[in-house]
Tab-separated table of C-alpha atoms and ligand atoms in Angstrom:
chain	number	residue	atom	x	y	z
A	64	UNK	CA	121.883	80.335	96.270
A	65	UNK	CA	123.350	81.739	99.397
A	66	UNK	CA	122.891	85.352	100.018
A	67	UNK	CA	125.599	87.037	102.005
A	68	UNK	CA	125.756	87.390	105.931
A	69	UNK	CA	123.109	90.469	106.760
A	70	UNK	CA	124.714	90.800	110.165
A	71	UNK	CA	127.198	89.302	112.723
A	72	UNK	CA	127.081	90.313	116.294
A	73	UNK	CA	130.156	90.451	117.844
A	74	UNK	CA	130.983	87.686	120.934
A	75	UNK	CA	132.318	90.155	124.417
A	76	UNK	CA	135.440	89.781	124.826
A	77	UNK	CA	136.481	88.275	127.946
A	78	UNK	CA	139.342	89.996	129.200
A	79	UNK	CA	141.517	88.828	132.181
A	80	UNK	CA	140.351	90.901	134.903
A	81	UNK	CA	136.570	89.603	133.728
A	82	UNK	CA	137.043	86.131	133.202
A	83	UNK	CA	135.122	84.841	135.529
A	84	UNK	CA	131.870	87.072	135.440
A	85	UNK	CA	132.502	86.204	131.162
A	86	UNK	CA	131.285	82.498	131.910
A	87	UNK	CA	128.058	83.151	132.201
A	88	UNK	CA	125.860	86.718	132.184
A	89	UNK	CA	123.576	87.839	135.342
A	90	UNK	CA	120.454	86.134	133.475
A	91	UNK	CA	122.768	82.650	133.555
A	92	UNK	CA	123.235	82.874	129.847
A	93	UNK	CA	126.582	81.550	128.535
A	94	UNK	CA	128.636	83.907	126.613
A	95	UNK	CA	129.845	83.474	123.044
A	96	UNK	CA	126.020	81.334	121.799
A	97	UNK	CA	126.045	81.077	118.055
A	98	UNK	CA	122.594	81.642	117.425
A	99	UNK	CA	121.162	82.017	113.921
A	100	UNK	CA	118.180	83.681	112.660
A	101	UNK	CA	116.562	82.484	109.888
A	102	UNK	CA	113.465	84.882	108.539
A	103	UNK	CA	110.746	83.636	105.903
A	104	UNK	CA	112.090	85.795	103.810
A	105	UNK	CA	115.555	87.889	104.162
A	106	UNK	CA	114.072	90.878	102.274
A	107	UNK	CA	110.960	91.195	103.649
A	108	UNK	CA	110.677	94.502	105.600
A	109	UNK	CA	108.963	92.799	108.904
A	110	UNK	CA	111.436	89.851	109.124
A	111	UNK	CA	114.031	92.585	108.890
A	112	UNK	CA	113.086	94.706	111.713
A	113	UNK	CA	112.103	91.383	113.633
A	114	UNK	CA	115.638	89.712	112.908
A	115	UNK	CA	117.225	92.981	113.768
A	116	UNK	CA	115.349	92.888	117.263
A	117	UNK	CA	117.463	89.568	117.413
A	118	UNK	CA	120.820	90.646	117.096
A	119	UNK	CA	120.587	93.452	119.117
A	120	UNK	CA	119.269	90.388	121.955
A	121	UNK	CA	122.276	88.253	121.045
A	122	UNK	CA	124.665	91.409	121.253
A	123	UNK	CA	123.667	92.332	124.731
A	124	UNK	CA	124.398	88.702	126.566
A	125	UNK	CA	127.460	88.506	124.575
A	126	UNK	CA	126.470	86.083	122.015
A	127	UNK	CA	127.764	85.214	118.111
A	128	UNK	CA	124.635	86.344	115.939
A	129	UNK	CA	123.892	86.019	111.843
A	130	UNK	CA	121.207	86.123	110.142
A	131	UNK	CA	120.393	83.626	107.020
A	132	UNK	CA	117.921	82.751	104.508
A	133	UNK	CA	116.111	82.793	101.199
A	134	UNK	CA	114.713	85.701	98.897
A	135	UNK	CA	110.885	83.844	98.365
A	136	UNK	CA	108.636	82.087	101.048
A	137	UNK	CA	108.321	79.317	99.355
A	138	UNK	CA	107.899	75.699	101.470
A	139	UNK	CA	111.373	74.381	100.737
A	140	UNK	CA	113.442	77.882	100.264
A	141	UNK	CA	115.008	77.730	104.062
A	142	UNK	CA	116.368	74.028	103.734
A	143	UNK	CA	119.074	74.752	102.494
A	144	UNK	CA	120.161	77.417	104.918
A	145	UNK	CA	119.413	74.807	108.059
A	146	UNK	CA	121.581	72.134	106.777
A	147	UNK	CA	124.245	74.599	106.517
A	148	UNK	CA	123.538	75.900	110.572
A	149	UNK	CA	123.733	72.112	111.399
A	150	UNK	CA	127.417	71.814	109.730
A	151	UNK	CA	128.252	74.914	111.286
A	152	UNK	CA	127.396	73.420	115.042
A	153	UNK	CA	125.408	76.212	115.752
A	154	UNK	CA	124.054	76.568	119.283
A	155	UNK	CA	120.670	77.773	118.274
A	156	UNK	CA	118.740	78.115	115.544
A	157	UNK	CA	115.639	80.684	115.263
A	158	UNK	CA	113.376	80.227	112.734
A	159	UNK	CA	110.099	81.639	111.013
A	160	UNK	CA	108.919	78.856	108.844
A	161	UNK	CA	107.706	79.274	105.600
A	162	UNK	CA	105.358	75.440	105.968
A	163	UNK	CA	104.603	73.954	109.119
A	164	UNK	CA	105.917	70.854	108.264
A	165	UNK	CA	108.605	70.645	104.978
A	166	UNK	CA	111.152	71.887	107.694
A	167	UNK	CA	110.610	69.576	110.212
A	168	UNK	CA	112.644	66.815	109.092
A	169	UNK	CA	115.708	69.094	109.160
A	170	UNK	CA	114.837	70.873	112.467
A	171	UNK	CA	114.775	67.482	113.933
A	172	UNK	CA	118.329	66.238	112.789
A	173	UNK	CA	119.610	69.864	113.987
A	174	UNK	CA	117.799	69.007	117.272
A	175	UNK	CA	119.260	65.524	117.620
A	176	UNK	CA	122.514	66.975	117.502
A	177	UNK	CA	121.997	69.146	120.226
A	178	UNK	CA	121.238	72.744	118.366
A	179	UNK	CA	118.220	74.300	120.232
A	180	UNK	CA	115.705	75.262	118.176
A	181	UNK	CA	112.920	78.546	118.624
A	182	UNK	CA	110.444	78.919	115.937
A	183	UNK	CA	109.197	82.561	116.089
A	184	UNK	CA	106.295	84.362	113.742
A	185	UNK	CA	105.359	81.284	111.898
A	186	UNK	CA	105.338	78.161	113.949
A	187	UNK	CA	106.505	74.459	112.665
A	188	UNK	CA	104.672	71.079	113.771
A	189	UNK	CA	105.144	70.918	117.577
A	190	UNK	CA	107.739	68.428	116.701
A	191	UNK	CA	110.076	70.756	114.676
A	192	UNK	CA	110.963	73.048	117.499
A	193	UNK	CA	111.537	73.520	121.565
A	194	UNK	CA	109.443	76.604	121.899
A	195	UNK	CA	107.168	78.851	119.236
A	196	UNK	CA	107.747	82.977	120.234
A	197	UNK	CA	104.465	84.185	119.018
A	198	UNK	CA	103.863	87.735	118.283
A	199	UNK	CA	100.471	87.437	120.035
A	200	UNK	CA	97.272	85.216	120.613
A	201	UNK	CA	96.567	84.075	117.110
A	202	UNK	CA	92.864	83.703	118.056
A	203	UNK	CA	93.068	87.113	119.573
A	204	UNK	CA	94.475	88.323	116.252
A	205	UNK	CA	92.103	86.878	113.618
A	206	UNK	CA	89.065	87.887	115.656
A	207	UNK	CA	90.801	91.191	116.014
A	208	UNK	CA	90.845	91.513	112.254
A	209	UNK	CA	87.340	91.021	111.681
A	210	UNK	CA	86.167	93.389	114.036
A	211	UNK	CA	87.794	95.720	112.512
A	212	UNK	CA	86.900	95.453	109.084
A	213	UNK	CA	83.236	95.024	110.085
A	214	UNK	CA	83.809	98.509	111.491
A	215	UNK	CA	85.419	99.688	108.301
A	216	UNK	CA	82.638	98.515	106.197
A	217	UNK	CA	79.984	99.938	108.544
A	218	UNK	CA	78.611	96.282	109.266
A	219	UNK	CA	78.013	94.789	105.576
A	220	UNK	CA	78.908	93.925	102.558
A	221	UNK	CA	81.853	91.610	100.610
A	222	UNK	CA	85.273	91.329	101.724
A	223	UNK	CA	88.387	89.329	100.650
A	224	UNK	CA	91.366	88.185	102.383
A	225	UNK	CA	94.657	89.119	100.537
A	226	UNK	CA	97.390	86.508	102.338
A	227	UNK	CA	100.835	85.547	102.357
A	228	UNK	CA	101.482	82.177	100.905
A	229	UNK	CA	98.825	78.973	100.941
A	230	UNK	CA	101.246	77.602	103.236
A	231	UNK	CA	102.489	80.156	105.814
A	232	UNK	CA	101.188	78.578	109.383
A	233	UNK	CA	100.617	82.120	111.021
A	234	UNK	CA	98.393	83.500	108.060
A	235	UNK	CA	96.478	80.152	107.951
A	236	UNK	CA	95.891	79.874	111.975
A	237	UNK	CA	94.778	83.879	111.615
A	238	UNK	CA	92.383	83.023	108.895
A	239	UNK	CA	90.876	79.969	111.185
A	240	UNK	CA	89.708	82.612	113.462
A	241	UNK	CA	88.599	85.445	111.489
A	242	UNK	CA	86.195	82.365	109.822
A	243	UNK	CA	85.467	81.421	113.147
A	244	UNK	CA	84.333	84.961	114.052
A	245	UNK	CA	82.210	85.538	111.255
A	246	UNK	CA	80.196	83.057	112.566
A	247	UNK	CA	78.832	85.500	115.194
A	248	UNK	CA	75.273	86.616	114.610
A	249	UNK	CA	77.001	90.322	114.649
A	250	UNK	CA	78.514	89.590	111.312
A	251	UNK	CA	75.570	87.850	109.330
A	252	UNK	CA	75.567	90.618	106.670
A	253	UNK	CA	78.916	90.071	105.868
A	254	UNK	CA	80.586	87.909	103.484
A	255	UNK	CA	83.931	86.810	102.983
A	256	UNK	CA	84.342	85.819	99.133
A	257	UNK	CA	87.316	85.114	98.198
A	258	UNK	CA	91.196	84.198	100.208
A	259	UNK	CA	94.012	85.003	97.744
A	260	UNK	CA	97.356	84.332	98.231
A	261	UNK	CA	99.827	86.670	97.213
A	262	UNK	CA	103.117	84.953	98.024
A	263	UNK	CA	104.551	87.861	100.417
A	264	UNK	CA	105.755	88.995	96.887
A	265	UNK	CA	105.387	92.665	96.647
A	266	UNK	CA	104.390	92.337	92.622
A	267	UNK	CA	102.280	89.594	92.780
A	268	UNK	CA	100.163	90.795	95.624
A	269	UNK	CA	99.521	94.238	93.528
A	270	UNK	CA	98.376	92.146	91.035
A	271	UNK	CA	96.246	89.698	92.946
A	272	UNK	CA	94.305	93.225	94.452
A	273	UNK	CA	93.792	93.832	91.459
A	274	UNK	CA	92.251	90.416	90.229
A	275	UNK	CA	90.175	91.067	93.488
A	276	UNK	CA	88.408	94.515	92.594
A	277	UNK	CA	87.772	93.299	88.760
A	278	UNK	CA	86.322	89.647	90.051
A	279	UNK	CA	84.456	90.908	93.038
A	280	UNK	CA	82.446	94.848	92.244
A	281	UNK	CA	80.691	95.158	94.939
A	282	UNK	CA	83.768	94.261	97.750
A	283	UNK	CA	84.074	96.804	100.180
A	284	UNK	CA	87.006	95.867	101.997
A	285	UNK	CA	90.613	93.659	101.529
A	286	UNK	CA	91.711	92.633	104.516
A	287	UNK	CA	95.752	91.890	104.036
A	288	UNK	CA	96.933	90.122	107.783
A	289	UNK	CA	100.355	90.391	106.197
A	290	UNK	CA	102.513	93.394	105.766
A	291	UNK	CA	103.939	92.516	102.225
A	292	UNK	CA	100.362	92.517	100.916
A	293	UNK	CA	98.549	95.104	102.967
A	294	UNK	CA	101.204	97.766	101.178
A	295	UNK	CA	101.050	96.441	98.057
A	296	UNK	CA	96.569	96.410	98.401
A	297	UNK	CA	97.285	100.423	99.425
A	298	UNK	CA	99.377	101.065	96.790
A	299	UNK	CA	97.256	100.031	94.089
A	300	UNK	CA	94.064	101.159	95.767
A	301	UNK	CA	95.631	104.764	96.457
A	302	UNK	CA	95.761	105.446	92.775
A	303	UNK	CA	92.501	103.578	91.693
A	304	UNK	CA	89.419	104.299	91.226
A	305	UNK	CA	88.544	102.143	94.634
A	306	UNK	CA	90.257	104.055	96.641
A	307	UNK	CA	87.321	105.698	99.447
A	308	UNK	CA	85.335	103.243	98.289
A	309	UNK	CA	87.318	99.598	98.874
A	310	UNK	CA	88.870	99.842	102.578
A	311	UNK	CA	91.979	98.029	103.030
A	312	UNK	CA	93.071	96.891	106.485
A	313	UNK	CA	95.013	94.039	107.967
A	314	UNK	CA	98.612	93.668	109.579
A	315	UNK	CA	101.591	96.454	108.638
A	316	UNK	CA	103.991	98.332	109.948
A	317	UNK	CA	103.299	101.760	110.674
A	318	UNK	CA	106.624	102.698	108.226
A	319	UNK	CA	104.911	101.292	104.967
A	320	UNK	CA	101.387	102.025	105.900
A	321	UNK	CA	102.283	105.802	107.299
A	322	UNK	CA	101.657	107.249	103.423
A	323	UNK	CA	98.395	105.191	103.101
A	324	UNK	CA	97.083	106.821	105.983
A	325	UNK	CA	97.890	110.285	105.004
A	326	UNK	CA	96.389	109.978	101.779
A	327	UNK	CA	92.846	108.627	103.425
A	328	UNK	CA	93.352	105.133	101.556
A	329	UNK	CA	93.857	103.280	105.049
A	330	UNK	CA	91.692	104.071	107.659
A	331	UNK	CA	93.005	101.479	110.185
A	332	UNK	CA	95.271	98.250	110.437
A	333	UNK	CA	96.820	96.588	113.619
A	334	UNK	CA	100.163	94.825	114.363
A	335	UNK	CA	102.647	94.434	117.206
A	336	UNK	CA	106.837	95.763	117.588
A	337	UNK	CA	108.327	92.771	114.936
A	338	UNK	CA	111.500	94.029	116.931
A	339	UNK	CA	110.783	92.992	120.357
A	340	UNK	CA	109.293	89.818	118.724
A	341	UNK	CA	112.696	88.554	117.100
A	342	UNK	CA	114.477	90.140	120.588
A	343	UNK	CA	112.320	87.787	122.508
A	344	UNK	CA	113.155	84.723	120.447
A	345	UNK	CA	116.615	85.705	121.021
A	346	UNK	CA	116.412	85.633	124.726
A	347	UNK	CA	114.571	82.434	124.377
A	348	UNK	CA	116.970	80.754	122.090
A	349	UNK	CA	119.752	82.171	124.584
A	350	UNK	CA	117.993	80.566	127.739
A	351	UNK	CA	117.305	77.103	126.312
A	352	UNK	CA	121.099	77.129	124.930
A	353	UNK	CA	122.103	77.866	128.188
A	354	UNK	CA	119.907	74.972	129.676
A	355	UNK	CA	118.404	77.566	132.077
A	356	UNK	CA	114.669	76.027	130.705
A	357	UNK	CA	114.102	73.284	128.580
A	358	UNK	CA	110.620	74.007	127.211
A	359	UNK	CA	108.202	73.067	129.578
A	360	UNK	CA	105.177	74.645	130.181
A	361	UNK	CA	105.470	76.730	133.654
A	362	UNK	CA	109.317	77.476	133.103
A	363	UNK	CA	110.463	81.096	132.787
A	364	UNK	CA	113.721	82.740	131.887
A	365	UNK	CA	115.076	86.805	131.949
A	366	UNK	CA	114.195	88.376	128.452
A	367	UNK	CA	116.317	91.608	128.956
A	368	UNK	CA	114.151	94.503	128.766
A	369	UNK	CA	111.261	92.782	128.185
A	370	UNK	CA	111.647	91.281	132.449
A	371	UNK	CA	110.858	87.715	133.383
A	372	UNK	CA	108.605	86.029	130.258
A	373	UNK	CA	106.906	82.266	131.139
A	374	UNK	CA	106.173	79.560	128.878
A	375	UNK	CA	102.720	78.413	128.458
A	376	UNK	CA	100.973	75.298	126.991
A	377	UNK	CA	102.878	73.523	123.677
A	378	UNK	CA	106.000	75.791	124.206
A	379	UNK	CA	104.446	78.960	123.462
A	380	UNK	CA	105.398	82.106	124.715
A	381	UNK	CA	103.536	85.245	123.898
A	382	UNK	CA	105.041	88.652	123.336
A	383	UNK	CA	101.632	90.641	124.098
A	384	UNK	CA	98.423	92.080	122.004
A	385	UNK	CA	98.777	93.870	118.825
A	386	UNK	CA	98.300	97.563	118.657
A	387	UNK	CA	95.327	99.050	116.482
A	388	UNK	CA	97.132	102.147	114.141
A	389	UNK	CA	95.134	105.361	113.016
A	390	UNK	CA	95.618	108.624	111.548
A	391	UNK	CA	95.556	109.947	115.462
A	392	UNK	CA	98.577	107.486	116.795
A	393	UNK	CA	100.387	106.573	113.657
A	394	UNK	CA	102.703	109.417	113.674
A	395	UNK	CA	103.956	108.068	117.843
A	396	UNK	CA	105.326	104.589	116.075
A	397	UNK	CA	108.446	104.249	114.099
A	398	UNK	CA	109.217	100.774	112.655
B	870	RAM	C1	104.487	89.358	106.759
B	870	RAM	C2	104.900	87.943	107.058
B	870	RAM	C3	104.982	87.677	108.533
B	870	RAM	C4	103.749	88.184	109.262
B	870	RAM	C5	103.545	89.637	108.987
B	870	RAM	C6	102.304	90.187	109.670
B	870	RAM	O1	105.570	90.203	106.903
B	870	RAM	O2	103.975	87.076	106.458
B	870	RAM	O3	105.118	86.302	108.743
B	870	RAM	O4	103.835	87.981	110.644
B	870	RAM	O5	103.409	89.811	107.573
């Protein structure tokens, strides 16, 4: 089913006297784009601040935003929503895909007729889309994520990996490297015994933490490197008997994790501004509809406050490295 419009930007009006600055903004954007966002999930906390980040993009080179999609990340759930963009001759389509490849077939046909389209978060096949806005270097981030919980558990001992869905490209490409890191000598003491998969469902993450501290004793550490199950691992830590004994870490925002902190159940987790991820892909979207870039490697376009960003190799552009959160610089973020 189709869940209501979360947002529509509004186009600038072009008055008279303005006409002819109205055809196109300083950064040689046009005005009016239709660009839609589609999120994994349109209740997820991160896509919303991320999609938000969006819109206020679209809204400041004049543009037509919305943003669209379905309640569970499950492969299929966003078909649906891009067949409908494609009717609706959208200019641009931005899109965090729930499987790298069960959209591909539809991001193709929107392609061949012209729509532009920017995966962001969670990439597609390199065939499903013109350019992938990633939040940072996904080797950078796995790797991150293991040196950290090797801190947390003072060098040794079990760990699991609480993740979004089997599926979700971002979680999987994170996991490659943290298994690729544990390869280092450094880490030979600890072990990594179990990857569960808790759907980016609030409820069934809870109870696949759980699942974790009755199958696994002696695990020392959960790392979640998504924010729906790195809140839902506090949360039922906090009030357990784990909690100062089981560290939880991973990838949240500093908004659902802030409590966690307080209370001593999180020690540390990482992630980047979701916002300025989603206002990125907006600029990107913007610049391809525009036909200032097409994609290629080398090109670079004007991101708004974010200055002059460049597109490196397979049409990825990076929006910078994450940021490590503590109990000493939790308290300076707010999203
Ligand atoms: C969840 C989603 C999203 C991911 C973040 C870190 O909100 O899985 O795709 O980037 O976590």
């Amino acid at each position: 089913m189709f869940k209501p419009l979360r947002h529509t930007g509004a186009a600038t009006l072009c008055i008279a006297l303005l006409a002819i600055s109205c055809a196109s903004s300083a950064a040689g954007l046009k005005n009016g784009l239709k660009i839609a966002f589609v999120p994994k999930q349109i209740n997820n906390p991160y896509e919303v601040i991320a999609d938000d980040g969006g819109m206020a993009a679209i809204k400041e080179f004049g543009g037509v935003g919305k943003v669209v999609g379905p309640s569970d990340a499950g492969a299929s759930s966003q078909v649906q929503y891009i067949n409908t963009l494609i009717t609706q001759r959208q200019d641009a389509i931005v899109i965090a895909a729930n499987d790298a490849n069960a959209v591909v077939p539809y991001l193709k046909k929107a392609m061949s007729q012209g729509i532009k389209v920017v995966t962001f978060d969670s990439d597609t096949a390199p065939e499903g889309r013109q350019l992938f806005v990633n939040q940072a270097n996904a080797e950078g981030i796995g790797r991150g994520q293991i040196e950290l919980v090797s801190k947390l558990m003072g060098g040794e001992g079990e760990f699991a990996v609480l993740s979004a869905t089997p599926n979700a490209t971002n979680q999987n490409t994170w996991i490659k490297w943290m298994q690729e890191e544990l390869k280092k000598p450094a880490y030979s003491k600890i072990k990594l015994v179990k990857i569960a998969y808790g759907n980016d469902d609030d409820q069934k993450s809870f109870v696949e933490t759980q699942g974790l501290l009755q199958a696994y004793p002696n695990l020392k550490a959960i790392v979640a490197p998504t924010t729906v199950g790195i809140a839902a691992a506090a949360r039922y830590i906090s009030s357990s008997s784990s909690k100062g004994k089981v560290a939880v870490t991973g990838l949240g925002t500093p908004n659902q994790m802030r409590a966690f902190v307080k209370n001593g159940t999180v020690k540390a987790f990482q992630l980047w501004d979701p916002n300025q991820l989603g206002y990125l892909a907006g600029y990107a979207a913007a610049a391809l509809a525009s036909g200032t870039i097409d994609g290629k490697e080398g090109e670079s376009f004007d991101a708004g406050k974010l200055g002059k960003r460049t597109i490196g190799p397979q049409g990825e552009i990076i929006l910078g490295p994450p940021t490590t959160f503590d109990a000493g610089n939790i308290d300076k973020f707010n999203f």
